[in-house]
Amino acid sequence: MKNLRFPIAGPLIGAGVFLSLMSGAVSAQVENPITAKETKHHKEAADFFAGPIVRLKIDLSSEQYSKLRKDERNYAEATLTEFTLAGEKVAVHKVAVKLKGHGSFEHLNGKPSLTLNFDKGEGGKRFHGMKKIHLNNSRQDPTYLSELIAGEMARKAGVPASRCTHAFVELNGRDVGIYVLKEGFTKDFIATFYKNPTGNLYDGDYVKDIHENLKTMNGDPKDKTALKELIAASKEADPAKRWERLGKILDIEKFITFSAMEVIMCHWDGYNSFNHNNYRLYLDPDTGKFSFFMHGMDTCFGDENYTLAHNFIPPRGSIVGGAIMRCPQGPPMYWAKLKSIHENVLLKEDWAGRIMVVGTRLSDAIALKDPKKATAYEGTVKQASLRIPRRIAVVGRQLEQPVKPIFVEKAGVKVPKNWGFDDSNGGKGDQVKFEGRNCLHLVADGKSAPSWRLKMNLQPGRYRVHAIVGVRGVEATEDEFGRGAGFRITDAPKRANVLEGDGGFHPGSAGGQTTSYEFETSGGEVELIFELRATRGEAWFARDTFGIVRGQ
């Protein structure tokens, strides 16, 4: 999904912890009975992710280039040459290459995201101990840091996630720029977290929940017995029986940790969002239980006010998430896990400094070629370093002072409904109905900022607005108020809630994406704004999902 674009943040920590995080050495890992050769491969990979940024030159013959251009999702043969930033040749590899991605997808003549497989074809050898890597174009993350930092944070909490670094890439003689280099989900990756890496690994693919014919990446593609049991257990009507059945097929503790990390990192495009997207599912042969891996985290940390419980309910937008959170044991475990992660992961590391470490590392590499771009990027990193501390503060505040509803029509308090449309900054707006919902609709036509506005009289305090919002084809512009679609109030700092591209709730979609916005007021009249700052595209929000809550 393409949506929620932003910078992010991370920490300045000691060299020992830096190498530990870069290599993926986390407390959740286990001592595996691996061979000397496998140990060598693991060390080579760890050294690579802790080492310097590299340059990669990918060359395809005219025949293989044509093959890949005609069928971008299947492998073509190529040669990969690795250089240091100073231009010293390091190694040459035979490799299979194909294009990857959905919301961030670009064709071969653009800046494509790539999968590089070193285990296919003749003469293939591992790349720094790895059989597969991905080169992500970071189209949705101008900081190039979100996947890296989110992965480190997830691993610190004990959730499997790929290690990342950066590379400068040349594709058939064309400089395609900076990429996020990410390790693939191979048996080597699984062995980092599990004693037995031979189990079935499933790919969540693109906006698919576990019942939608998941692709088998590792293991027996014909054996879906355990997956069928997980689906059946999740659909069990009786809560007591459901919890018992889930406990036999799912590592519930790991799933709740995974769910908590998705919310903490604002992973709006993860498994427990309405998109139920970007995840991997592994069946551990030793325990017979499933657990989830983090994936596709290039859009994390976009909304620092992202709520820990949309509409006062822990995340339940997925089949498994809904099944767990509808059991009485689920929500208390979820809140306890959030508090534990906040205390032991978020507060015990300097995540803001960490992003300055990796951001400066990349900036220094950019400066070798283009000092002006490096200077501009330094500003992006600095802004990014401010976000995680604010997000951590919001998480802490929500844990200490849970938000309770005060303006809810069911309780007899009338929420104002007299929204007014403002086209003084260009664009169009109307009220539409689809999928049985009344929606406020905005359209950008050229650089514009149409908006719907609602005036309310509020008591002093901190408030949060929430609604299911969708966007389609939004190409955002940015100014002092924000970018893309989102909520804000007049005379407030630039909003952090940003939606652009395609995502959430719109005609033809299933479900929606709950978007939230927090603000403080000294009391009196407050003007709430739902706006679209873009050159093109549309945005909606469903009026029946709109609500306002006040912290108490």
C-alpha positions in Angstrom: 0.0 0.0 0.0 1.2 3.5 -0.7 0.3 5.9 2.1 1.5 7.8 5.2 4.8 9.2 4.1 7.2 10.7 6.7 10.5 10.9 8.4 11.3 8.9 11.5 13.7 8.7 14.4 16.4 6.6 16.3 19.3 6.5 19.0 22.9 7.3 19.9 24.2 4.4 21.9 27.5 2.8 22.7 29.6 1.0 20.1 28.9 -2.4 21.6 25.2 -2.0 21.5 25.5 -0.4 18.0 27.2 -3.6 16.6 24.8 -5.8 18.5 21.7 -4.1 17.0 23.3 -4.0 13.5 24.0 -7.7 13.6 20.6 -8.5 15.0 21.9 -10.0 18.2 18.9 -9.7 20.5 17.8 -11.2 23.7 15.1 -13.3 22.0 17.6 -15.2 19.9 18.5 -18.8 20.8 21.7 -20.9 20.7 21.3 -23.0 17.6 23.0 -26.3 17.0 24.5 -25.1 13.6 27.5 -26.3 11.7 30.9 -24.5 11.4 30.0 -23.4 7.9 26.7 -22.0 9.0 28.4 -20.2 11.8 30.8 -18.7 9.3 27.9 -17.5 7.1 26.1 -15.9 10.1 29.3 -14.0 11.1 29.9 -12.8 7.5 26.3 -11.4 7.4 26.6 -9.8 10.8 29.9 -8.2 9.8 28.4 -6.9 6.6 25.4 -5.2 8.3 27.8 -3.6 10.9 30.3 -2.6 8.2 30.6 0.3 5.7 28.1 1.2 3.0 28.9 -0.3 -0.4 28.4 0.4 -4.1 26.7 -2.3 -6.2 26.8 -2.5 -10.0 24.2 -4.8 -11.6 24.7 -5.8 -15.2 22.3 -7.8 -17.4 23.0 -8.8 -21.0 20.7 -7.3 -23.6 18.9 -10.7 -23.8 18.4 -10.9 -20.0 17.4 -7.2 -19.7 14.7 -7.8 -22.4 13.6 -10.9 -20.5 13.3 -9.0 -17.3 11.5 -6.1 -18.9 8.9 -8.4 -20.4 8.4 -10.3 -17.2 9.4 -8.1 -14.3 8.3 -10.5 -11.5 10.4 -13.5 -12.6 14.2 -13.9 -12.4 16.7 -12.9 -15.0 20.4 -13.6 -14.9 22.8 -10.8 -14.0 26.3 -10.0 -12.7 26.7 -8.1 -9.5 30.0 -6.3 -8.8 30.6 -4.9 -5.3 32.8 -1.9 -4.7 33.8 0.2 -1.7 32.7 3.8 -1.7 36.2 4.7 -2.7 35.8 2.6 -5.8 37.9 -0.5 -4.8 36.4 -3.7 -6.3 35.5 -6.2 -3.6 33.8 -9.1 -5.3 31.9 -10.3 -8.4 28.8 -12.5 -8.1 26.5 -14.4 -10.5 23.0 -13.5 -9.4 19.3 -13.8 -10.3 17.3 -10.5 -10.3 13.6 -9.7 -10.3 11.5 -6.7 -9.5 9.5 -6.5 -6.2 7.1 -4.2 -4.4 3.4 -3.1 -4.6 2.8 0.5 -3.4 6.4 1.4 -3.9 6.7 -0.5 -7.2 8.6 1.1 -10.1 9.3 -0.4 -13.5 12.7 -1.4 -14.8 13.3 2.0 -16.5 12.7 3.8 -13.2 14.1 3.1 -9.7 12.9 -0.4 -9.2 13.0 -2.3 -6.0 14.9 -5.6 -6.6 15.3 -9.1 -5.2 18.7 -10.6 -5.6 19.0 -14.3 -5.3 22.5 -15.8 -5.1 21.2 -19.4 -4.9 19.9 -19.7 -8.4 21.8 -20.5 -11.6 25.4 -21.7 -12.2 28.3 -20.4 -10.3 26.3 -18.7 -7.6 27.9 -17.9 -4.3 26.7 -16.3 -1.1 26.8 -12.5 -0.7 28.4 -11.9 2.6 27.0 -15.2 3.9 23.5 -14.6 2.5 21.6 -16.4 -0.2 19.1 -13.6 -0.8 18.9 -9.8 -0.3 16.4 -7.1 -1.3 17.2 -3.7 -2.6 14.3 -1.4 -1.6 13.9 2.0 -3.4 12.5 3.6 -0.2 10.0 5.5 -2.4 7.7 5.9 0.6 10.5 6.9 3.1 12.7 9.8 2.2 14.8 9.2 5.3 15.9 5.7 4.1 15.9 4.8 7.8 12.4 3.6 8.8 12.9 -0.1 7.9 16.3 -0.1 9.6 15.3 1.5 12.8 11.9 -0.3 13.1 13.7 -3.6 12.5 16.2 -2.9 15.3 13.4 -1.9 17.6 11.4 -5.0 16.8 14.3 -7.3 17.3 15.1 -5.6 20.6 11.5 -6.5 21.7 12.0 -10.1 20.5 10.1 -9.9 17.2 11.9 -11.4 14.1 12.7 -8.6 11.6 15.3 -8.3 8.8 18.5 -6.4 9.3 19.2 -3.5 7.0 22.0 -1.3 5.7 22.4 1.0 2.7 23.9 0.7 -0.8 24.4 2.9 -3.8 23.2 1.1 -6.9 24.0 1.2 -10.6 21.7 -0.8 -12.9 23.0 -1.5 -16.4 25.2 1.5 -16.5 22.5 3.8 -15.0 22.9 5.4 -11.5 19.7 4.6 -9.7 20.8 6.1 -6.4 20.5 5.1 -2.7 18.8 1.8 -1.7 17.9 0.2 1.6 19.6 -3.2 1.5 17.6 -5.8 3.5 18.3 -9.5 4.2 15.8 -12.0 2.8 13.5 -14.4 4.7 15.6 -17.5 4.1 16.4 -20.5 6.3 19.5 -18.5 7.5 17.2 -15.7 8.7 14.9 -18.2 10.5 17.8 -19.9 12.2 18.7 -16.6 13.8 15.5 -16.9 15.9 14.5 -20.6 15.9 16.3 -23.8 16.6 14.6 -25.5 13.7 14.5 -23.4 10.5 12.8 -26.1 8.3 9.2 -25.2 9.1 6.7 -23.7 6.7 7.1 -19.9 6.1 4.2 -18.1 4.6 4.2 -14.8 2.7 1.3 -12.5 3.5 1.6 -11.1 0.0 -0.4 -8.0 -0.8 -3.4 -7.2 1.5 -4.1 -10.9 2.3 -5.2 -12.3 5.6 -4.2 -15.9 6.6 -7.3 -17.4 4.9 -6.5 -16.0 1.4 -4.2 -18.6 -0.1 -0.9 -17.5 1.3 2.3 -18.3 -0.7 4.7 -20.8 0.9 8.2 -19.4 0.9 9.9 -22.2 2.8 8.8 -25.8 3.6 6.0 -28.0 2.1 3.6 -25.9 -0.1 1.1 -28.7 -0.1 0.9 -29.1 3.6 -1.7 -26.5 4.8 -3.1 -28.6 7.7 -1.7 -26.3 10.5 -2.7 -23.2 8.7 -6.3 -24.5 8.3 -6.3 -25.2 12.1 -5.1 -21.6 12.9 -8.0 -20.3 10.7 -10.5 -22.6 12.3 -9.3 -21.8 15.8 -9.6 -18.0 15.1 -13.2 -18.5 13.9 -14.2 -20.5 17.0 -17.4 -18.8 18.3 -16.9 -19.7 22.0 -14.2 -17.5 23.6 -13.0 -20.1 26.1 -12.7 -22.8 23.4 -11.1 -20.3 21.0 -8.4 -19.3 23.5 -7.7 -23.0 24.2 -7.5 -23.9 20.4 -5.4 -20.8 19.6 -2.9 -21.7 22.4 -2.3 -25.0 20.8 -1.5 -23.7 17.3 -0.3 -20.1 17.9 2.4 -18.7 20.2 0.1 -16.2 21.8 2.8 -14.4 23.8 4.8 -13.8 20.6 1.7 -12.7 18.7 0.8 -10.1 21.3 4.4 -8.8 21.3 4.2 -8.6 17.5 0.9 -6.8 17.8 2.1 -4.3 20.4 5.2 -3.5 18.3 3.0 -2.8 15.2 1.0 -0.3 17.1 4.0 1.3 18.9 5.7 1.8 15.6 2.6 3.1 13.9 2.7 0.3 11.4 -0.5 1.3 9.7 0.2 -1.1 6.8 1.0 -4.1 9.0 -1.0 -7.3 9.8 -3.2 -5.9 12.5 -4.3 -2.9 10.5 -7.4 -2.9 8.3 -5.0 -3.7 5.4 -3.7 -6.9 7.1 -0.6 -6.5 4.9 3.2 -6.8 5.2 3.9 -9.8 7.4 5.4 -13.3 7.4 4.0 -16.3 9.2 6.2 -19.2 10.5 5.3 -22.6 11.8 7.9 -23.8 14.3 8.3 -27.6 13.8 9.6 -28.0 17.3 6.5 -26.5 19.0 3.9 -26.9 16.3 2.9 -23.2 16.8 2.8 -20.2 14.5 4.4 -16.8 15.0 4.6 -13.6 13.0 7.6 -11.7 11.5 7.7 -8.0 10.9 7.9 -6.9 7.3 7.5 -3.8 5.0 8.2 -1.2 7.7 9.2 1.7 5.4 6.2 3.6 6.5 6.5 3.2 10.3 6.4 6.2 12.7 4.3 8.3 10.4 1.7 9.4 12.9 3.2 10.0 16.3 -0.3 10.3 17.8 -1.3 6.8 16.5 -3.5 5.3 19.2 -2.7 2.2 21.1 -6.4 1.2 21.0 -8.5 2.5 18.1 -12.0 3.4 19.3 -10.8 2.1 22.8 -10.3 -1.4 21.5 -6.9 -3.1 21.1 -5.9 -3.9 17.5 -8.3 -6.4 16.0 -8.5 -5.6 12.3 -7.1 -9.1 11.3 -8.5 -12.6 11.7 -5.9 -13.6 14.3 -5.9 -10.2 16.1 -9.6 -10.1 16.3 -9.7 -13.7 17.6 -7.2 -12.9 20.4 -8.7 -9.6 21.4 -12.2 -10.9 21.6 -11.1 -13.3 24.3 -11.1 -11.9 27.9 -7.4 -12.9 28.3 -6.3 -10.9 25.2 -6.6 -7.2 26.1 -5.0 -7.5 29.5 -2.0 -9.3 28.0 -1.8 -6.7 25.3 -1.7 -3.8 27.7 0.8 -5.5 30.0 3.0 -6.1 27.0 2.8 -2.5 25.9 3.9 -1.4 29.3 6.8 -3.9 29.3 8.0 -2.8 25.9 7.7 0.9 26.8 9.9 0.3 29.9 12.4 -2.2 28.6 12.8 -1.2 24.9 11.6 2.3 24.3 13.0 4.1 27.4 16.2 2.1 27.8 17.7 3.0 24.4 18.5 6.5 23.0 16.5 5.9 19.8 16.8 9.6 18.8 20.5 9.4 18.9 20.5 6.1 17.1 18.9 7.6 14.1 21.5 10.3 14.1 24.2 7.6 14.0 22.8 5.8 11.0 21.6 9.0 9.3 25.0 10.6 9.6 26.6 7.5 8.3 24.5 7.7 5.2 24.9 11.5 4.9 28.7 11.1 5.0 28.5 8.5 2.1 26.3 10.9 0.1 28.7 13.7 0.6 31.5 11.8 -1.2 29.5 12.2 -4.4 27.2 15.2 -3.9 27.8 17.5 -0.8 24.7 19.6 -1.6 22.5 16.5 -1.4 24.2 15.5 1.8 23.5 18.8 3.4 19.8 18.6 2.5 19.7 15.0 3.7 21.2 16.1 7.1 18.2 18.3 7.6 15.9 15.3 6.9 17.8 13.2 9.5 17.6 16.0 12.1 13.8 16.3 11.7 13.5 12.5 11.8 15.4 12.3 15.1 12.7 14.4 16.7 9.9 11.9 15.9 10.7 8.9 17.9 11.1 10.7 21.3 7.7 12.3 20.6 6.2 9.0 19.7 7.6 7.4 22.9 6.2 10.2 24.9 2.8 9.7 23.4 2.9 6.0 24.1 3.8 6.7 27.7 1.1 9.2 28.1 -1.5 6.8 26.7 -0.4 4.1 29.1 -0.5 6.4 32.1 -3.7 8.2 31.2 -5.9 6.0 29.1 -8.2 8.1 26.9 -11.9 7.6 27.7 -14.8 8.7 25.6 -16.7 11.8 26.6 -18.4 12.9 23.4 -20.3 9.8 22.2 -23.8 10.1 20.8 -24.8 6.8 22.3 -24.2 8.3 25.7 -26.6 11.2 24.8 -23.9 13.8 24.1 -24.5 15.3 20.7 -21.4 15.6 18.4 -21.7 18.7 16.1 -22.5 17.8 12.5 -22.5 21.1 10.7 -19.3 20.6 8.7 -18.6 23.5 6.3 -16.6 23.2 3.0 -13.8 25.7 2.3 -12.4 26.0 -1.3 -10.5 29.2 -0.7 -7.3 27.3 -1.4 -8.6 25.6 -4.5 -9.9 22.1 -5.0 -13.4 20.6 -4.7 -15.5 18.9 -2.1 -18.8 17.2 -1.8 -20.8 14.8 0.4 -21.0 11.3 -1.1 -22.3 7.9 -0.1 -20.8 4.5 -0.8 -20.8 1.2 0.9 -23.7 2.4 3.0 -21.7 5.2 4.6 -22.0 9.0 4.4 -18.6 10.5 3.6 -17.0 13.9 3.3 -15.1 14.0 0.1 -12.2 16.2 -1.1 -10.6 16.5 -4.6 -7.3 18.2 -5.4 -7.0 19.8 -8.9 -3.6 21.3 -9.2 -1.7 22.6 -6.1 -4.6 23.1 -3.7 -5.8 22.5 -0.2 -9.6 22.0 0.0 -11.0 21.3 3.4 -14.0 20.4 5.5 -14.2 22.4 8.8 -16.1 21.9 12.0 -16.4 24.4 14.9 -16.8 23.1 18.4 -16.9 24.5 21.9 -14.7 22.4 24.2 -13.6 22.4 27.8 -9.9 22.8 28.5 -7.9 19.6 28.0 -6.3 17.2 25.6 -8.4 15.6 22.9 -8.1 13.0 20.2 -10.1 12.9 17.0 -10.5 9.6 15.1 -12.2 8.5 11.9 -11.8 6.0 9.1 -10.1 7.8 6.3 -9.1 6.8 2.7 -7.1 8.3 -0.1 -6.7 7.5 -3.7 -4.1 8.8 -6.2 -2.9 11.5 -3.8 0.3 13.3 -4.9 1.0 15.4 -1.8 2.4 18.9 -1.5 3.8 20.2 1.8 3.8 23.6 3.5 3.8 24.9 7.1 0.5 23.1 7.9 1.4 19.6 6.7 1.0 17.5 3.6 -1.5 15.1 2.0 -4.8 14.3 3.8 -5.3 14.6 7.5 -6.8 16.3 10.5 -5.6 19.4 12.3 -6.9 22.4 14.2 -6.3 26.1 13.3 -3.2 27.7 14.8 -1.6 24.3 15.7 1.9 23.1 14.8 2.3 21.1 11.5 0.2 17.9 11.7 2.0 14.5 11.8 -1.0 12.5 10.5 -0.2 12.2 6.7 -2.0 10.1 4.1 -1.0 10.0 0.5 -1.0 7.6 -2.5 -3.6 4.9 -2.2 -4.9 3.3 1.0 -7.6 3.0 3.6 -11.3 3.5 2.9 -12.5 4.4 -0.5 -14.9 3.1 -3.2 -14.0 -0.4 -4.0 -12.0 -1.0 -0.9 -12.6 -3.4 2.0 -12.5 -2.0 5.5 -10.6 1.2 6.2 -7.8 2.8 8.0 -8.5 4.6 11.3 -6.6 7.9 11.5 -6.2 9.9 14.7 -5.1 13.4 15.7 -4.4 14.7 19.2 -4.5 18.3 20.3 -4.7 20.4 23.4 -7.0 23.4 24.0 -7.4 26.0 26.8 -11.1 25.9 26.1 -13.6 27.7 24.0 -14.2 27.5 20.3 -11.9 25.2 18.3 -12.0 24.8 14.6 -11.2 21.2 13.4 -10.1 20.8 9.8 -10.0 17.8 7.5 -7.9 18.8 4.6 -6.2 17.6 1.4 -2.9 19.3 0.5 -2.0 17.9 -2.9 -1.6 18.5 -6.6 -4.0 15.6 -7.4 -6.0 12.9 -5.8 -9.0 12.3 -3.5 -9.6 11.8 0.2 -12.7 10.7 2.2 -13.7 10.1 5.7 -16.7 8.2 6.9 -18.8 10.5 9.0 -20.3 7.6 11.1 -16.8 6.7 12.3 -15.9 10.2 13.4 -15.5 10.6 17.1 -13.8 12.9 19.7 -12.4 11.7 23.0 -10.9 13.6 25.9 -8.1 12.4 28.2 -9.2 12.0 31.8 
